[in-house]
mmCIF file of C-alpha atoms and ligand atoms in Angstrom:
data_model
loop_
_atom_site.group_PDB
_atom_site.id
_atom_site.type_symbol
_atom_site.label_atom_id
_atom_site.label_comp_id
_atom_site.label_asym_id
_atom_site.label_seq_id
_atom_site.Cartn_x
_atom_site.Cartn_y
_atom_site.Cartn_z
ATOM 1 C CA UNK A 1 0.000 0.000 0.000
ATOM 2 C CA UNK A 2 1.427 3.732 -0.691
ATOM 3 C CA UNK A 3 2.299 5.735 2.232
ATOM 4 C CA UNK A 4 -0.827 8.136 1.377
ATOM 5 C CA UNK A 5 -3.297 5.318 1.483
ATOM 6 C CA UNK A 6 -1.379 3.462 4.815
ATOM 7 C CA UNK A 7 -1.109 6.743 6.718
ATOM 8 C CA UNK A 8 -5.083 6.887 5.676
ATOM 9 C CA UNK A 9 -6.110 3.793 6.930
ATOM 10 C CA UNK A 10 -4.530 3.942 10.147
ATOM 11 C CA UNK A 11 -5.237 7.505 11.229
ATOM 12 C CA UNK A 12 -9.242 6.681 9.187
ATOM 13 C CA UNK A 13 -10.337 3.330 9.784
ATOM 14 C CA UNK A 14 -12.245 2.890 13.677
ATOM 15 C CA UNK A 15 -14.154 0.163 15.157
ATOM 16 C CA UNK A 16 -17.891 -0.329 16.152
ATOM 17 C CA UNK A 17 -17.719 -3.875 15.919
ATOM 18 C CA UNK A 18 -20.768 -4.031 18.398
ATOM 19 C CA UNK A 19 -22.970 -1.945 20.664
ATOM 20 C CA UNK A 20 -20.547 -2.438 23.253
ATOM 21 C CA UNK A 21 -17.990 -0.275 21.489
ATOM 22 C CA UNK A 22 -21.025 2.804 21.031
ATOM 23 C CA UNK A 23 -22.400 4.929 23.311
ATOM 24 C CA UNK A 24 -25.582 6.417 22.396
ATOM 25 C CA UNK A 25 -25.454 9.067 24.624
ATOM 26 C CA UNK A 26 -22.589 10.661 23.541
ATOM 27 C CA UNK A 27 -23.699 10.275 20.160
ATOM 28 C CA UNK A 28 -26.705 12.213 21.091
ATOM 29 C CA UNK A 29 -25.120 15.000 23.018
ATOM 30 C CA UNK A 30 -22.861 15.028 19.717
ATOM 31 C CA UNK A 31 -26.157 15.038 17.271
ATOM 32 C CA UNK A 32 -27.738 17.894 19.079
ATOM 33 C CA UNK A 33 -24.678 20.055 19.563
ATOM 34 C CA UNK A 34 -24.321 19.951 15.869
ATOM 35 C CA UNK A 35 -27.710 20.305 15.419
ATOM 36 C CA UNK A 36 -28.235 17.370 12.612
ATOM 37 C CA UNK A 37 -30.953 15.770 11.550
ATOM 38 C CA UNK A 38 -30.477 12.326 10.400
ATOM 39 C CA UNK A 39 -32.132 10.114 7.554
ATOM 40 C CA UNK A 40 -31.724 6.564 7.491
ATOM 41 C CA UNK A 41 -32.449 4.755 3.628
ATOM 42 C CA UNK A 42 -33.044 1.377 2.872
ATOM 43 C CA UNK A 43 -32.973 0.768 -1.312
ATOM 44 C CA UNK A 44 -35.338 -2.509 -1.587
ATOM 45 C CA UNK A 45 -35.769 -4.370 -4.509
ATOM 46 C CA UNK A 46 -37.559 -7.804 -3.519
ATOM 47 C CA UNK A 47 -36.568 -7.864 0.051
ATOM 48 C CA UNK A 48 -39.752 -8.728 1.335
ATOM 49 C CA UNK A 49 -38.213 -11.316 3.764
ATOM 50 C CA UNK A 50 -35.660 -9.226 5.377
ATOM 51 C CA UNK A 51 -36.829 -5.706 5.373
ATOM 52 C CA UNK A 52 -39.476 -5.470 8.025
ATOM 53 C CA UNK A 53 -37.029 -6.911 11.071
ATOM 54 C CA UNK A 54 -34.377 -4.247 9.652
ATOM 55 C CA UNK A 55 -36.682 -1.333 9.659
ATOM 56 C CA UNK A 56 -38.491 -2.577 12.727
ATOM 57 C CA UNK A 57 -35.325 -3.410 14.835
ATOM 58 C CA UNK A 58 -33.610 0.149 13.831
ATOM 59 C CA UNK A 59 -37.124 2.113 14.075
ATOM 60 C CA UNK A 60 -36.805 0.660 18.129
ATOM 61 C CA UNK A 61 -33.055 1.008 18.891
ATOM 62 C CA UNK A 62 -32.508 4.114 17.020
ATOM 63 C CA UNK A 63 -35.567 6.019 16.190
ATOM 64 C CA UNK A 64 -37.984 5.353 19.497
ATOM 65 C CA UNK A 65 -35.474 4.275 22.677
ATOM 66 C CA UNK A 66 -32.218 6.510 21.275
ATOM 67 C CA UNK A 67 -33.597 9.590 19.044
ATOM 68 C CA UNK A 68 -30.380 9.241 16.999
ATOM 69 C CA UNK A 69 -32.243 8.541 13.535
ATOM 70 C CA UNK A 70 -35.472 11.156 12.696
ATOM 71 C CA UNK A 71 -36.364 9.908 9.310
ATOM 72 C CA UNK A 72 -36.481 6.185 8.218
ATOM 73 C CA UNK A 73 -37.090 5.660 4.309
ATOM 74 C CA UNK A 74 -37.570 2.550 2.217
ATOM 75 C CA UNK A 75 -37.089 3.102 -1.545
ATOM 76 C CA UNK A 76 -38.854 0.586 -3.205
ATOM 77 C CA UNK A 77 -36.877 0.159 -6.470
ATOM 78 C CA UNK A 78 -39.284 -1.534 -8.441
ATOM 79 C CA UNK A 79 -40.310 -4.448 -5.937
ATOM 80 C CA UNK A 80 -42.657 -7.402 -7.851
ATOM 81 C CA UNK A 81 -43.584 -8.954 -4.097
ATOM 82 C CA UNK A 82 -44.612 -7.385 -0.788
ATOM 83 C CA UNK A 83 -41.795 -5.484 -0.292
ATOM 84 C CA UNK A 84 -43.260 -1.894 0.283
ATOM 85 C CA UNK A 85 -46.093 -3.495 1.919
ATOM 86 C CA UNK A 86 -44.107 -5.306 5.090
ATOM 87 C CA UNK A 87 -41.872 -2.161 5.067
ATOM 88 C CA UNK A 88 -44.775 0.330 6.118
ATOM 89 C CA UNK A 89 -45.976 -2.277 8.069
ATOM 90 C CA UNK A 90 -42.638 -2.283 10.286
ATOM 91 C CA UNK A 91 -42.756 1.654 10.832
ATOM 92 C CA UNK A 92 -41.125 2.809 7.396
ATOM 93 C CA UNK A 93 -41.662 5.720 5.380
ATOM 94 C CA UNK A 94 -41.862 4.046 1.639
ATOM 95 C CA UNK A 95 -41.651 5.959 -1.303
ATOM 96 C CA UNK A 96 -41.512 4.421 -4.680
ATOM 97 C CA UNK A 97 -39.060 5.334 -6.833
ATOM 98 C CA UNK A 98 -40.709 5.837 -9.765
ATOM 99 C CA UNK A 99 -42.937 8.477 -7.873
ATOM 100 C CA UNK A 100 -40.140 10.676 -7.020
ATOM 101 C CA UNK A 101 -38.937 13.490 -9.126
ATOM 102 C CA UNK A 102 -41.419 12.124 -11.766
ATOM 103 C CA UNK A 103 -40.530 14.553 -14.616
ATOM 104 C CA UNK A 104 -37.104 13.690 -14.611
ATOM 105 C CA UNK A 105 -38.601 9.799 -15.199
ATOM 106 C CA UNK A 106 -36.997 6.799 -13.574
ATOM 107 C CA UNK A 107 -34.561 4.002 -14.563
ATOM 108 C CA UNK A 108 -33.806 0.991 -13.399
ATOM 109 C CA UNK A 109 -30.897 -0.269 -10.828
ATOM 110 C CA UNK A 110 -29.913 0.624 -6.816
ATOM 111 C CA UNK A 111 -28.130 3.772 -7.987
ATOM 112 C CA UNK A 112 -31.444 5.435 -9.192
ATOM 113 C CA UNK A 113 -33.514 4.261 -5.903
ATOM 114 C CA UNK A 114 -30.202 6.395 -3.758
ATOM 115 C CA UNK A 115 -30.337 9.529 -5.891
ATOM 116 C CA UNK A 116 -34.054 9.742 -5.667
ATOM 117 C CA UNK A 117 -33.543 9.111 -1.980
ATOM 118 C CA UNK A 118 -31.765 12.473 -1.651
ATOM 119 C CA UNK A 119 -34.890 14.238 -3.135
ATOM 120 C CA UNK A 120 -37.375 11.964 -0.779
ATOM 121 C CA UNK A 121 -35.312 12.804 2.738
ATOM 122 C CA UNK A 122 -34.339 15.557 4.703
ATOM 123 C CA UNK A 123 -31.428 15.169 7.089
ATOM 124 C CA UNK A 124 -28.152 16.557 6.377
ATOM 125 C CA UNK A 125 -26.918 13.102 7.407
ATOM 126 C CA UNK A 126 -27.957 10.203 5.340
ATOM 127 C CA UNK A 127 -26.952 6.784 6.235
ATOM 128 C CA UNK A 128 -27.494 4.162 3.619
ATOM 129 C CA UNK A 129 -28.100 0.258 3.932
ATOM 130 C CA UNK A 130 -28.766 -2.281 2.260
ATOM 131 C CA UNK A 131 -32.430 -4.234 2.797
ATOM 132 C CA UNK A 132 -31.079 -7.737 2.742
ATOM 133 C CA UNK A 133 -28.752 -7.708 5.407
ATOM 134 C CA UNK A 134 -29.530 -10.699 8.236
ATOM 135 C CA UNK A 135 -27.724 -10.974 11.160
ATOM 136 C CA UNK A 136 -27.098 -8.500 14.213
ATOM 137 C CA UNK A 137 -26.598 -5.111 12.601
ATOM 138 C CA UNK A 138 -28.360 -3.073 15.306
ATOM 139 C CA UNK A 139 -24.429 -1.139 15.482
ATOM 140 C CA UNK A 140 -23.966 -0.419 12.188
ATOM 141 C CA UNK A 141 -26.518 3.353 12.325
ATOM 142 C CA UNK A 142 -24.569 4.614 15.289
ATOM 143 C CA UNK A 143 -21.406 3.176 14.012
ATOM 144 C CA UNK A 144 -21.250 4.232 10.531
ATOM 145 C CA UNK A 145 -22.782 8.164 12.156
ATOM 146 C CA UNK A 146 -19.837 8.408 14.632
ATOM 147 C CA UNK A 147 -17.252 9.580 12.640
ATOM 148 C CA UNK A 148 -19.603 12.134 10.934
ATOM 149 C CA UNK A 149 -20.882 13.521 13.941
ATOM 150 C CA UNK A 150 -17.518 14.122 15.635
ATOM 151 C CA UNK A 151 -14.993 15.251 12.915
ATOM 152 C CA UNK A 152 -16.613 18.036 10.583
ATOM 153 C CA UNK A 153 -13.855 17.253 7.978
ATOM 154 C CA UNK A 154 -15.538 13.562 7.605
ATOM 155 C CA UNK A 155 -17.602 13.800 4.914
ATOM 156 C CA UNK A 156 -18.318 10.298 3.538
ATOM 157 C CA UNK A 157 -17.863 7.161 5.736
ATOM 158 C CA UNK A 158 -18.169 3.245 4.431
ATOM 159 C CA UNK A 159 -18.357 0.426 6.734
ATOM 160 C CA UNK A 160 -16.307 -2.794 6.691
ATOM 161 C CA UNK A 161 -16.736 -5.737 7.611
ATOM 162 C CA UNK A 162 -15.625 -9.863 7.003
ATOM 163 C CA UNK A 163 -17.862 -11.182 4.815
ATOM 164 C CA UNK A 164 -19.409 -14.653 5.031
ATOM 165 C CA UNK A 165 -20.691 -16.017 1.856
ATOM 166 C CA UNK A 166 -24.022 -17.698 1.584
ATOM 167 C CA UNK A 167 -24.748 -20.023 -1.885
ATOM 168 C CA UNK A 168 -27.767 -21.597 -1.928
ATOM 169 C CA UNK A 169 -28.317 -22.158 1.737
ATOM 170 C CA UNK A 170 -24.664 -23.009 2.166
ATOM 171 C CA UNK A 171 -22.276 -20.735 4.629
ATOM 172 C CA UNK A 172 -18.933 -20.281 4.363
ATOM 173 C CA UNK A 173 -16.814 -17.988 6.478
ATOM 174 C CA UNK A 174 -15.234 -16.004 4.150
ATOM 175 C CA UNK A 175 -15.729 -15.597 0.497
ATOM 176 C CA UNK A 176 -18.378 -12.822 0.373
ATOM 177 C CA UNK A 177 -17.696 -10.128 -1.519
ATOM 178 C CA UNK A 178 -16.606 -11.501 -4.620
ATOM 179 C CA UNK A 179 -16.641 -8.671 -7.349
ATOM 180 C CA UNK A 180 -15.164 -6.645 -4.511
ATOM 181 C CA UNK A 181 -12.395 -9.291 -4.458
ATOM 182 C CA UNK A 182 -11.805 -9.615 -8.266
ATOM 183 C CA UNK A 183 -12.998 -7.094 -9.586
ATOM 184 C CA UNK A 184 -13.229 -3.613 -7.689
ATOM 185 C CA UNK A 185 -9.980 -3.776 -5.706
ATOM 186 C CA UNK A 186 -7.819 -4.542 -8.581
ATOM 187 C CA UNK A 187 -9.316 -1.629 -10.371
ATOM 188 C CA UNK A 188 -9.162 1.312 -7.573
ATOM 189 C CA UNK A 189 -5.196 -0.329 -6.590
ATOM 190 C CA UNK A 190 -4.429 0.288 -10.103
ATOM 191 C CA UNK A 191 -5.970 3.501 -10.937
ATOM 192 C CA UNK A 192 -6.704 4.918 -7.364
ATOM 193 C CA UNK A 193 -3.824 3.543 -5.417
ATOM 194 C CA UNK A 194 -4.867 6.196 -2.649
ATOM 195 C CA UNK A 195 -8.256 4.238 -2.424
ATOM 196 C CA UNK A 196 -6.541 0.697 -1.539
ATOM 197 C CA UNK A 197 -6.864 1.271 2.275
ATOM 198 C CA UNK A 198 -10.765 0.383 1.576
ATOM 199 C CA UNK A 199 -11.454 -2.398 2.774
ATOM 200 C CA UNK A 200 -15.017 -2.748 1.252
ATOM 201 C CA UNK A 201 -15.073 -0.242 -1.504
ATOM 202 C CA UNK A 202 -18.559 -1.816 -2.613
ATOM 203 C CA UNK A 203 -19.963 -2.157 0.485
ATOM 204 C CA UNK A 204 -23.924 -1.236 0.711
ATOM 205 C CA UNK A 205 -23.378 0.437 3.940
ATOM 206 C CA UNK A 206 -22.532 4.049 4.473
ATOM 207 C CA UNK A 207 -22.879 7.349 5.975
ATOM 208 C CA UNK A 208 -22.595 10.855 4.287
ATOM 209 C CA UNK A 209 -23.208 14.392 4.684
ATOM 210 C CA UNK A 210 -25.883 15.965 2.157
ATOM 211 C CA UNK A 211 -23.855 18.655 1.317
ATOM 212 C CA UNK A 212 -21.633 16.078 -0.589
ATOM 213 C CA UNK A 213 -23.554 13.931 -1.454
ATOM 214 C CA UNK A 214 -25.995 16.513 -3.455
ATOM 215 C CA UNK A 215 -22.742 18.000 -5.701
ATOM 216 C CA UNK A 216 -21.494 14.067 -7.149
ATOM 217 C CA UNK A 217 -23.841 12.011 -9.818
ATOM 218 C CA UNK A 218 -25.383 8.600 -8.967
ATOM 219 C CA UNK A 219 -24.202 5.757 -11.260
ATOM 220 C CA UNK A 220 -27.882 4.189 -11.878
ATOM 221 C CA UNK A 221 -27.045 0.959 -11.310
ATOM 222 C CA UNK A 222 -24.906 -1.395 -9.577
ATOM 223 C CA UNK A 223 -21.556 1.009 -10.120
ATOM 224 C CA UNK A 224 -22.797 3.479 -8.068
ATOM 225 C CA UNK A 225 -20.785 2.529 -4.662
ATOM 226 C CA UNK A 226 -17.748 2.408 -6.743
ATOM 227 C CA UNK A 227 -19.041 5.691 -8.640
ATOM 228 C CA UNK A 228 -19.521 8.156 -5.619
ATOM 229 C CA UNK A 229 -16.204 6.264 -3.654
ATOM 230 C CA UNK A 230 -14.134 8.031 -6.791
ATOM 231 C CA UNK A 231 -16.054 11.051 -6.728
ATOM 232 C CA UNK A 232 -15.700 11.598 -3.518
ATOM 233 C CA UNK A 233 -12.230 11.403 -3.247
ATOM 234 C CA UNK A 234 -12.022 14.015 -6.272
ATOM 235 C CA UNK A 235 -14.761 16.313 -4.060
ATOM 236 C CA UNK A 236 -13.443 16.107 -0.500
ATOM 237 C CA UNK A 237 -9.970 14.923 -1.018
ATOM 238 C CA UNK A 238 -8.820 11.161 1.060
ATOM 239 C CA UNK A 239 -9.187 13.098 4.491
ATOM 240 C CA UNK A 240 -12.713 13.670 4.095
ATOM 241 C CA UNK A 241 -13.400 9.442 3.582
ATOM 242 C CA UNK A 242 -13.473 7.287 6.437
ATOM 243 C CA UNK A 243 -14.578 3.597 7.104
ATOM 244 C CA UNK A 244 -15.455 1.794 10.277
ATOM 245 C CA UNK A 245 -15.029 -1.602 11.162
ATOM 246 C CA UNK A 246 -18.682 -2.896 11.500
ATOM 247 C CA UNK A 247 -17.575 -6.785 12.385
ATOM 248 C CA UNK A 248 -19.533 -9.258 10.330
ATOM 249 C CA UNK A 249 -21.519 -8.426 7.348
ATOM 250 C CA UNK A 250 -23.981 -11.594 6.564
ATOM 251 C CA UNK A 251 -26.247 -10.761 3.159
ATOM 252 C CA UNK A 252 -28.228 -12.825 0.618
ATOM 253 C CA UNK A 253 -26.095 -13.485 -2.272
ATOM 254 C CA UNK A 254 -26.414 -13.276 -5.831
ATOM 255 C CA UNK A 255 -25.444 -15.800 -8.707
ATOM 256 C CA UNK A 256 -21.935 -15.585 -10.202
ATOM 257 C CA UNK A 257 -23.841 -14.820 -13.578
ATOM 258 C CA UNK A 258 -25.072 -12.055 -11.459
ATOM 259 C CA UNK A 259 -22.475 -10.719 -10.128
ATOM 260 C CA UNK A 260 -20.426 -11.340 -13.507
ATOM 261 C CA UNK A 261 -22.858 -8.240 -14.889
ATOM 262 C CA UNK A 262 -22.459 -6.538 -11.859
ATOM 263 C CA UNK A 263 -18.342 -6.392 -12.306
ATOM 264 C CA UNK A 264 -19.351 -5.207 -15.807
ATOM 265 C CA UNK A 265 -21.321 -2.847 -14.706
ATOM 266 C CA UNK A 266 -18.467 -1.477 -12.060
ATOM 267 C CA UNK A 267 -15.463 -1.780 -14.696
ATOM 268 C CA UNK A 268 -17.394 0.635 -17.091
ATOM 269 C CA UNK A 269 -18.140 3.161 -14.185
ATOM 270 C CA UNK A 270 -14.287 2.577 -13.319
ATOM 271 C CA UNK A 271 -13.452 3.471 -16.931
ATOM 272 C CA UNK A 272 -15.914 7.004 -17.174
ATOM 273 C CA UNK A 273 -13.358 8.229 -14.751
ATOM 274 C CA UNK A 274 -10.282 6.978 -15.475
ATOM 275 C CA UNK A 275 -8.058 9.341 -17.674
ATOM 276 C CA UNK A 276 -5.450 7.432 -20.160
ATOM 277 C CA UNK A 277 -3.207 9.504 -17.999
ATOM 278 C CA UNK A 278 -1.412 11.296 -20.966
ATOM 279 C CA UNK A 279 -2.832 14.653 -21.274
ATOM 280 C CA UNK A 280 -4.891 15.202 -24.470
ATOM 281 C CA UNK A 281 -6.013 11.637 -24.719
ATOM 282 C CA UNK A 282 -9.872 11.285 -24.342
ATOM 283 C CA UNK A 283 -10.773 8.828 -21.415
ATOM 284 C CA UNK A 284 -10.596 5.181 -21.558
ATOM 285 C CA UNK A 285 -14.108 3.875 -23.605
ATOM 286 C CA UNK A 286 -15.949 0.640 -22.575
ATOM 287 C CA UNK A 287 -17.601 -1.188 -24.747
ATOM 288 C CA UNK A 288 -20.761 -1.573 -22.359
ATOM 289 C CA UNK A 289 -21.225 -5.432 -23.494
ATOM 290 C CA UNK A 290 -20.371 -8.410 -21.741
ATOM 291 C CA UNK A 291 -20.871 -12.080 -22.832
ATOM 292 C CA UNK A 292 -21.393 -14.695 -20.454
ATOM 293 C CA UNK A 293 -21.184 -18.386 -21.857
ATOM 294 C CA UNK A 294 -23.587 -21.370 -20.272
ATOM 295 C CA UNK A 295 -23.408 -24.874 -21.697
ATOM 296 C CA UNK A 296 -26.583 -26.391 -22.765
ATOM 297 C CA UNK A 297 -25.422 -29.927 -22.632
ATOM 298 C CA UNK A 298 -24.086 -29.991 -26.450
ATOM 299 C CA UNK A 299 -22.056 -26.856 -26.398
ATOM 300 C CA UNK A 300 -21.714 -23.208 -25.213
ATOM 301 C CA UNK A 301 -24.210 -20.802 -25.833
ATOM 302 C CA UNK A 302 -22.953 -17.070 -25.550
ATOM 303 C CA UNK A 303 -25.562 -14.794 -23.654
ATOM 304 C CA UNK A 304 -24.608 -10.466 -23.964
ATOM 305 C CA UNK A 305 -26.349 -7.860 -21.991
ATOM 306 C CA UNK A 306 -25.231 -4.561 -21.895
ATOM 307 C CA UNK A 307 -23.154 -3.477 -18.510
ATOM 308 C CA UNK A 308 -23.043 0.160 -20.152
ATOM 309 C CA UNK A 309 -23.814 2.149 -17.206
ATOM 310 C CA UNK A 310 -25.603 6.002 -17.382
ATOM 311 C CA UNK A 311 -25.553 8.139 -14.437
ATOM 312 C CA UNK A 312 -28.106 10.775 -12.588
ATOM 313 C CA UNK A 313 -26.280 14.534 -12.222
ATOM 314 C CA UNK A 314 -25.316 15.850 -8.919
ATOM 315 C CA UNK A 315 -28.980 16.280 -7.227
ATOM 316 C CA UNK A 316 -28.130 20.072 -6.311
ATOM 317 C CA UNK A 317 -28.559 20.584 -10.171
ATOM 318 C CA UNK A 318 -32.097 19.565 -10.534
ATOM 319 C CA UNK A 319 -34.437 22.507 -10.027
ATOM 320 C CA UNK A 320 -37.241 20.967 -8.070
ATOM 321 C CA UNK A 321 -34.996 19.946 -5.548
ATOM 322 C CA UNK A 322 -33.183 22.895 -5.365
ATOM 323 C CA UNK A 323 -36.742 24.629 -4.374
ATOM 324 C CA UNK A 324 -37.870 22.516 -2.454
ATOM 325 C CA UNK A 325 -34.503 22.546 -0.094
ATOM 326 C CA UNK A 326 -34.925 26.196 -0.027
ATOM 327 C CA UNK A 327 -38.779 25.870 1.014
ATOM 328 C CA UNK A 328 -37.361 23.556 4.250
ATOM 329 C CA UNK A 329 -34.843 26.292 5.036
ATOM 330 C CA UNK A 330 -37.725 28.370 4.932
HETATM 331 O O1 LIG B 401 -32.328 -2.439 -8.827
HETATM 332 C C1 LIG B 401 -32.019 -2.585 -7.641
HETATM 333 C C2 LIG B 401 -31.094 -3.577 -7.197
HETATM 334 C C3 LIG B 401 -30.808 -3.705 -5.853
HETATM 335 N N1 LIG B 401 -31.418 -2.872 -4.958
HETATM 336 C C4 LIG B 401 -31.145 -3.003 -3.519
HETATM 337 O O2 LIG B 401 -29.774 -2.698 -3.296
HETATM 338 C C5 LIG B 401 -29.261 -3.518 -2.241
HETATM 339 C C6 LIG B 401 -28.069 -4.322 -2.753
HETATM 340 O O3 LIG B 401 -28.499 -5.059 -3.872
HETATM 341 P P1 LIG B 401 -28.148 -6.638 -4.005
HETATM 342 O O4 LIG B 401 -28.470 -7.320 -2.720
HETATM 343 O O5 LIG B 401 -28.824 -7.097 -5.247
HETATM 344 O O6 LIG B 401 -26.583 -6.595 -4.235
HETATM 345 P P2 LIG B 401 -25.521 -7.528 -3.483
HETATM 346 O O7 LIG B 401 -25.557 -7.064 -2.051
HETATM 347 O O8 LIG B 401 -25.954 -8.947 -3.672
HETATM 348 O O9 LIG B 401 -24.256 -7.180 -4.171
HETATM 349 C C7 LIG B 401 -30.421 -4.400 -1.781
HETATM 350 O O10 LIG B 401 -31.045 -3.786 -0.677
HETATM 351 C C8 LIG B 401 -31.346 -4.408 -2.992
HETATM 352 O O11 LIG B 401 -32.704 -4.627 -2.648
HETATM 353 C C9 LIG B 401 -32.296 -1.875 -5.365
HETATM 354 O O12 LIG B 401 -32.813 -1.111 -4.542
HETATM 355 N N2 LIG B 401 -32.574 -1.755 -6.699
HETATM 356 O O1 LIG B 402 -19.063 -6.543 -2.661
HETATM 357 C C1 LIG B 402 -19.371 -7.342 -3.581
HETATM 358 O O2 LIG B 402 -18.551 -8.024 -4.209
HETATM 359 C C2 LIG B 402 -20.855 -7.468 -4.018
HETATM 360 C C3 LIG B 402 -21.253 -8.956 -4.063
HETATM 361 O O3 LIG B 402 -21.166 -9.496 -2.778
HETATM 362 P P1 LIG B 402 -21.350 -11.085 -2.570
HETATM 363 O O4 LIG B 402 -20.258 -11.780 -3.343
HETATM 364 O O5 LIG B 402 -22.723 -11.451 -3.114
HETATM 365 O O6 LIG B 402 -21.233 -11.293 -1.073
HETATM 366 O O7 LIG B 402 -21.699 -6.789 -3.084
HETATM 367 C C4 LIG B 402 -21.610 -5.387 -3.027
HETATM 368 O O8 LIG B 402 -21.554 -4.787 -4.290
HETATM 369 C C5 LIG B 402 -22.659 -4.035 -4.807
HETATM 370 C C6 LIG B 402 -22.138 -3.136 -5.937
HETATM 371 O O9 LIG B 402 -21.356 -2.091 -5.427
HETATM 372 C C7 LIG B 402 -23.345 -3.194 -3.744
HETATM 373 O O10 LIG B 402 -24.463 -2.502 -4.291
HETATM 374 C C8 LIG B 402 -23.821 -4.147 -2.663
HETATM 375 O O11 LIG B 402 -24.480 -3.380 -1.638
HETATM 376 C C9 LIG B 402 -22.654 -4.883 -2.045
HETATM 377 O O12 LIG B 402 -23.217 -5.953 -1.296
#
């Protein structure tokens, strides 16, 4: 690792591996002194089994016995089951995404359901999670708010975590995070080597301050961790990131087909923003295909989809929301 990213990851990375290592009332005492307001979002898309004891269980611990959280919002990003449904039912505001900023339409993918969020919430912290996390996470709100509420210069914090991976009912210890592992690290250590201290750059979990997060676009789809991790930087500068160690991560997992379009789907965000480094040269191009191969028992059968990715603008460009922030500051 380079000096900038080592120095980075010792003096940036802390540890809420548990409730044990948070204490909510100086996390209060911190919230009100700054006088924050803080929105928790949940981007669901078929998570109808795991998102009402999430919402419920951080509605409780954070929102009715510890005020830390005021605002608790599940996008429903498209959802073909009950998924908005057992969300309100748990306590959550739901908002579909389709129904916000409707004149600016709505696309597809977990990048568009978090860029709509900003439009939908109102705190000038937002923490983000994922909706199909199982497993003890009641730590990771307070953990992943810490370092913004005590360091102003923090604008943007990711957790980490070891990550268990679950195939088709099977568990294994370790293995989880696969395009992370093949895919996403190997990019940012070769073209951000200041981003290797990350040690979940894709991870669904993470905290940030509006006022960032409104001036950097939202990759629509599955690049858009990897998207606003390299915007960041370029906004805020490797002092203004921080990660926190949140323990265990334990998710429902996706295919390898899956996550094959996924990586796709990263590598061309990774290439939008990577300069061919000699000045004058237009930035590296990707093709936006990938072809996957199954075998059908005689032979191979080649299957493309496109992995092109597009991209929302920075949400303090978009008029509506623009007037509306400016009706809430009255
Ligand atoms: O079009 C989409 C795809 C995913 N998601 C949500 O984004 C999170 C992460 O997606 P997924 O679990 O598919 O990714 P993985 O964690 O397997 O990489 C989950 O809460 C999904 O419900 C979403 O809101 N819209
Ligand atoms: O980190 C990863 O490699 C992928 C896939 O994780 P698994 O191999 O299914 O545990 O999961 C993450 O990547 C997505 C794209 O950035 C995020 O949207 C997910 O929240 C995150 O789980």
């Amino acid at each position: 690792m380079r000096p900038d990213a080592r120095a980075w990851f010792r003096h940036r990375t802390s540890s809420a591996t548990g409730l044990a290592e948070i204490d909510p009332g100086a996390l209060l005492l911190a919230k009100r002194r700054g006088g924050h307001r803080v929105s928790v979002v949940l981007p669901a898309r078929n998570e109808e089994a795991t998102v009402g004891a999430l919402v419920a269980d951080i509605r409780e611990r954070w929102m009715r016995r510890v005020p830390l959280v005021d605002e608790l919002l599940v996008v429903d990003s498209d959802s073909t089951d009950a998924t908005a449904a057992v969300a309100r039912a748990a306590g959550a505001d739901v908002v579909a995404t389709t129904d916000v900023l409707p004149a600016h339409g709505t696309r597809p993918g977990k990048g568009e359901a978090l860029w709509k969020s900003l439009a939908a919430t109102t705190g000038d912290l937002v923490v983000f999670l994922d909706s199909d996390l199982v497993g003890d996470v009641a730590h990771y709100v307070p953990g992943l708010l810490r370092p913004l509420l005590t360091d102003p210069q923090v604008l943007y914090v990711k957790g980490c975590y070891t990550r268990p991976l679950e195939v088709d009912g099977q568990v294994e210890p370790a293995g989880g995070g696969r395009v992370t592992e093949l895919t996403a690290r190997p990019l940012l250590n070769a073209l951000w080597p200041e981003l290797a201290g990350f040690v979940q750059p894709l991870g669904g979990e993470y905290a940030g301050r509006r006022s960032a997060l409104e001036q950097v676009p939202f990759v629509s789809a599955y690049g858009v961790e990897v998207g606003l991790l390299i915007d960041l930087l370029r906004l805020g500068g490797l002092a203004a990131l921080a990660q926190v160690d949140l323990g265990v991560r334990r998710h429902t997992s996706q295919s390898q087909e899956a996550l094959g379009a996924m990586a796709g789907e990263i590598v061309s965000t990774v290439l939008t923003r990577a300069e061919s480094g000699r000045p004058g040269h237009r930035p590296l191009a990707a093709s936006g295909l990938l072809t996957q191969f199954r075998h059908d028992g005689s032979g191979f059968v080649p299957r493309s989809r496109t992995v092109a990715v597009d991209e929302r603008p920075p949400m303090a460009t978009i008029a509506e929301y623009r007037s509306h922030r400016a009706g809430l500051a009255g």
